[in-house]
Amino acid sequence: MDLKLQGKRALICGGSSGLGRAVATALAAEGVHVVLLSRDGAALAEAAEALNAMGPGRAGFVTADLGDHAGLLKAVDQAEMLLGGSVEILLNNTGGPPPSGVAGLEPALWRDHFESMVLSIFRLTDRVLPAMRAASWGRILNVASITVVEPSAALGVSNTLRASVAAWAKTLAGEVGPDGVTVNTLLPGRIDTPRIARLDQATAERTGVTPQQARAESVKSIPVGRIGAPEEFGATAAFLASPLAAYITGSLIRLDGGAIRAI
């Protein structure tokens, strides 16, 4: 299927690995020009080189820390120079905090994660929205988690902050929908990324099993009987970024193999 994305311009946060790289790969395969953003310059360079070798879209990269908002906005300026125009597709994708509950956490911890996981998304989006609205076309995609729907006892900070992003996105969708800009939030479950590997390791250490056993146990709760592939996530994001998905906005899109049983 031709997603009609040839020549579009995208900024991909967390684009050096995991879900961000999967989305960048899917978009580049459709002819989108992408700029990858993360803190790891070496990983970004490797990812961009791989995307350029694959084609047909072009790939570049900029380094930035999502917690450094002044530096982040400068990185968007650099990205638009590399793209040769304004950002038309934005993937808001932040790292997740370590496993924890919520009771008794220091205010500084909440503040730091809010800056990098929530406020960075708000500021990035506000930076690129004016050009999208002026062009009557834009796509804002946010990566959250299925814990927005069903909170995990082991991921208290993530539960809280991802849910705030989902509520913001739903509100924003109503504000910018008349301008041709869609806003959707993807809710990944267990997809085979370094983040999931780290969570499996944490579970193993907590319960006294191996990471492989922790992973195998988690699969039992997934109706399709396996962990998802990053390519499946990337394909879904690419469709939502396309003109073909113009009537989908304000939505939470689950990619969890049926693990969440709520309707």
XYZ file of C-alpha atoms in Angstrom:
263
model
C 0.000 0.000 0.000
C 1.260 3.463 -0.870
C 0.810 5.581 2.257
C 1.270 8.789 0.227
C 4.077 9.988 2.469
C 6.794 10.517 -0.151
C 8.769 13.676 0.636
C 7.154 14.406 4.010
C 9.418 15.600 6.834
C 9.554 13.930 10.261
C 11.295 14.458 13.581
C 11.664 11.233 15.555
C 12.460 11.499 19.255
C 14.293 8.517 20.678
C 15.138 7.596 17.102
C 18.436 5.821 17.729
C 16.915 2.549 18.982
C 13.775 0.712 20.026
C 10.356 2.002 19.074
C 11.631 5.326 17.758
C 14.013 3.655 15.353
C 11.255 1.286 14.234
C 9.018 4.244 13.373
C 11.851 6.036 11.579
C 12.552 2.895 9.542
C 8.915 2.506 8.520
C 8.647 6.171 7.526
C 11.929 6.178 5.613
C 10.736 3.149 3.663
C 7.779 5.298 2.535
C 10.089 8.049 1.313
C 9.846 10.313 4.357
C 12.851 12.492 5.201
C 13.568 11.868 8.885
C 15.734 13.454 11.528
C 16.486 11.304 14.553
C 16.888 12.866 17.994
C 18.377 11.422 21.170
C 21.328 11.890 23.523
C 23.519 9.141 22.034
C 25.409 10.628 19.107
C 27.174 7.393 18.144
C 23.941 5.393 18.075
C 22.218 8.162 16.125
C 24.973 8.195 13.508
C 24.727 4.420 13.078
C 20.935 4.514 12.783
C 20.978 7.373 10.261
C 23.595 5.604 8.159
C 21.466 2.450 8.077
C 18.378 4.394 7.047
C 20.224 6.225 4.292
C 21.531 2.927 2.955
C 17.980 1.564 2.908
C 16.321 4.602 1.262
C 14.254 5.996 -0.334
C 13.876 8.662 2.375
C 16.818 10.643 3.701
C 17.953 10.529 7.321
C 19.899 12.909 9.536
C 20.268 13.333 13.262
C 20.590 15.874 16.069
C 21.602 15.285 19.675
C 19.593 16.655 22.586
C 18.564 15.817 26.125
C 14.798 15.884 26.565
C 15.282 17.316 30.039
C 17.166 20.336 28.641
C 14.359 22.321 27.072
C 16.469 25.177 25.741
C 18.808 22.692 24.063
C 15.836 20.716 22.796
C 14.338 23.712 21.006
C 17.703 24.502 19.431
C 17.814 20.906 18.204
C 14.473 21.417 16.441
C 15.946 24.423 14.627
C 18.858 22.218 13.518
C 16.485 19.441 12.484
C 14.476 21.780 10.262
C 17.672 22.919 8.576
C 18.521 19.285 7.834
C 14.986 18.587 6.633
C 14.879 21.650 4.432
C 11.586 22.799 5.903
C 9.270 22.621 8.887
C 8.461 19.400 10.731
C 5.288 17.801 9.365
C 5.344 14.606 11.441
C 6.463 14.585 15.079
C 6.999 11.416 17.095
C 7.059 12.263 20.803
C 8.897 9.361 22.355
C 10.610 9.542 25.744
C 12.474 7.048 27.868
C 10.725 5.376 30.760
C 11.655 5.686 34.439
C 12.945 2.767 36.522
C 10.343 0.508 38.151
C 8.844 1.915 41.349
C 5.675 2.532 43.286
C 4.403 6.053 43.944
C 4.198 6.443 47.726
C 6.987 8.362 49.383
C 8.912 9.396 46.292
C 10.934 12.567 46.522
C 9.440 15.630 44.806
C 12.721 16.106 42.926
C 12.302 12.702 41.282
C 8.794 13.575 40.117
C 10.030 16.933 38.870
C 12.928 15.487 36.875
C 10.808 12.857 35.154
C 8.011 15.336 34.483
C 10.515 17.625 32.759
C 11.855 14.881 30.473
C 8.722 12.753 29.924
C 5.896 15.293 29.865
C 6.939 18.926 29.624
C 9.434 18.157 26.850
C 6.567 16.749 24.774
C 4.440 19.830 25.371
C 7.236 22.177 24.356
C 8.292 20.204 21.302
C 4.731 20.054 20.069
C 4.126 23.745 20.678
C 7.298 24.474 18.718
C 6.188 22.622 15.557
C 2.415 23.224 15.669
C 2.289 26.739 14.173
C 3.791 25.594 10.863
C 1.524 22.529 10.772
C -1.570 24.643 11.344
C -0.486 27.180 8.739
C -0.056 24.353 6.212
C -3.393 22.752 7.218
C -1.577 19.418 7.647
C 0.367 17.763 10.439
C 0.734 14.612 12.487
C 1.543 14.415 16.199
C 2.189 10.880 17.453
C 2.901 10.173 21.106
C 4.383 6.967 22.482
C 2.909 6.121 25.885
C 2.089 2.646 27.267
C -0.803 0.291 27.896
C -0.384 1.270 31.554
C -2.442 4.334 30.612
C -5.390 1.924 30.429
C -4.309 -0.610 33.057
C -1.685 0.734 35.479
C 1.138 -1.599 36.498
C 1.968 -1.798 40.214
C 5.673 -1.886 39.335
C 5.630 1.209 37.088
C 4.103 3.888 39.281
C 5.906 6.922 37.871
C 5.372 5.798 34.299
C 1.670 5.110 34.946
C 1.178 8.631 36.240
C 3.127 10.609 33.685
C 2.077 8.628 30.603
C -1.569 9.115 31.591
C -1.053 12.872 31.752
C 0.351 12.833 28.208
C -2.668 10.861 26.991
C -5.082 13.361 28.537
C -3.149 16.301 27.064
C -3.150 14.656 23.627
C -6.899 14.091 23.705
C -7.458 17.742 24.583
C -5.033 18.952 21.935
C -6.686 16.844 19.239
C -9.890 18.809 19.700
C -8.060 22.120 19.436
C -6.080 21.424 16.256
C -8.408 19.042 14.408
C -10.058 21.876 12.433
C -6.585 22.845 11.181
C -5.853 19.482 9.562
C -3.551 18.293 12.364
C -4.173 14.922 13.999
C -2.951 13.865 17.440
C -2.851 10.208 18.427
C -1.230 8.247 21.239
C 0.195 4.771 20.758
C 0.025 2.395 23.704
C 2.642 -0.336 23.306
C 2.512 -3.423 25.442
C 5.419 -5.833 25.507
C 7.362 -5.152 22.314
C 10.868 -6.518 21.856
C 13.012 -3.471 22.675
C 15.890 -2.708 25.060
C 13.359 -1.164 27.467
C 11.521 -4.480 27.795
C 14.811 -6.305 28.286
C 15.642 -3.960 31.181
C 12.229 -4.510 32.750
C 12.645 -8.280 32.432
C 16.016 -7.985 34.165
C 14.448 -5.955 36.978
C 11.679 -8.550 37.383
C 14.250 -11.342 37.461
C 16.254 -9.620 40.181
C 13.131 -8.967 42.228
C 11.686 -12.474 41.956
C 14.799 -14.643 41.821
C 14.312 -16.064 38.320
C 16.286 -15.593 35.117
C 15.404 -12.816 32.650
C 14.397 -15.514 30.168
C 11.988 -17.022 32.702
C 10.575 -13.578 33.500
C 9.940 -12.984 29.810
C 8.363 -16.400 29.299
C 6.032 -15.808 32.237
C 4.945 -12.441 30.821
C 4.027 -14.014 27.493
C 1.417 -16.162 29.232
C -0.773 -13.077 29.665
C -0.645 -12.141 25.962
C -3.429 -13.780 23.909
C -1.382 -13.917 20.689
C 1.257 -15.882 22.594
C 4.322 -13.761 21.862
C 6.017 -10.420 22.342
C 5.455 -7.865 19.622
C 8.024 -6.932 16.980
C 9.219 -3.315 16.667
C 8.386 -3.476 12.946
C 4.715 -3.990 13.806
C 4.767 -0.867 15.934
C 6.545 1.087 13.201
C 4.017 0.063 10.570
C 1.107 1.230 12.717
C 2.761 4.577 13.392
C 3.508 5.078 9.699
C -0.146 4.544 8.813
C -1.293 7.011 11.482
C 1.217 9.527 10.103
C -0.159 9.206 6.600
C -2.856 11.137 4.754
C -4.880 7.910 4.731
C -5.423 8.264 8.497
C -6.803 11.802 8.376
C -10.039 10.783 10.143
C -8.247 9.202 13.124
C -7.445 11.673 15.878
C -7.680 11.891 19.642
C -7.315 8.126 19.787
C -5.448 5.694 22.017
C -4.083 2.906 19.817
C -3.233 -0.294 21.680
C -0.430 -2.501 20.387
C -0.382 -5.222 23.005
C -1.370 -8.543 21.426
C -4.671 -8.355 23.316
C -3.027 -8.248 26.757
C -5.374 -5.536 28.083
C -8.734 -7.222 28.578
C -10.773 -4.056 29.135
C -13.072 -3.032 26.277
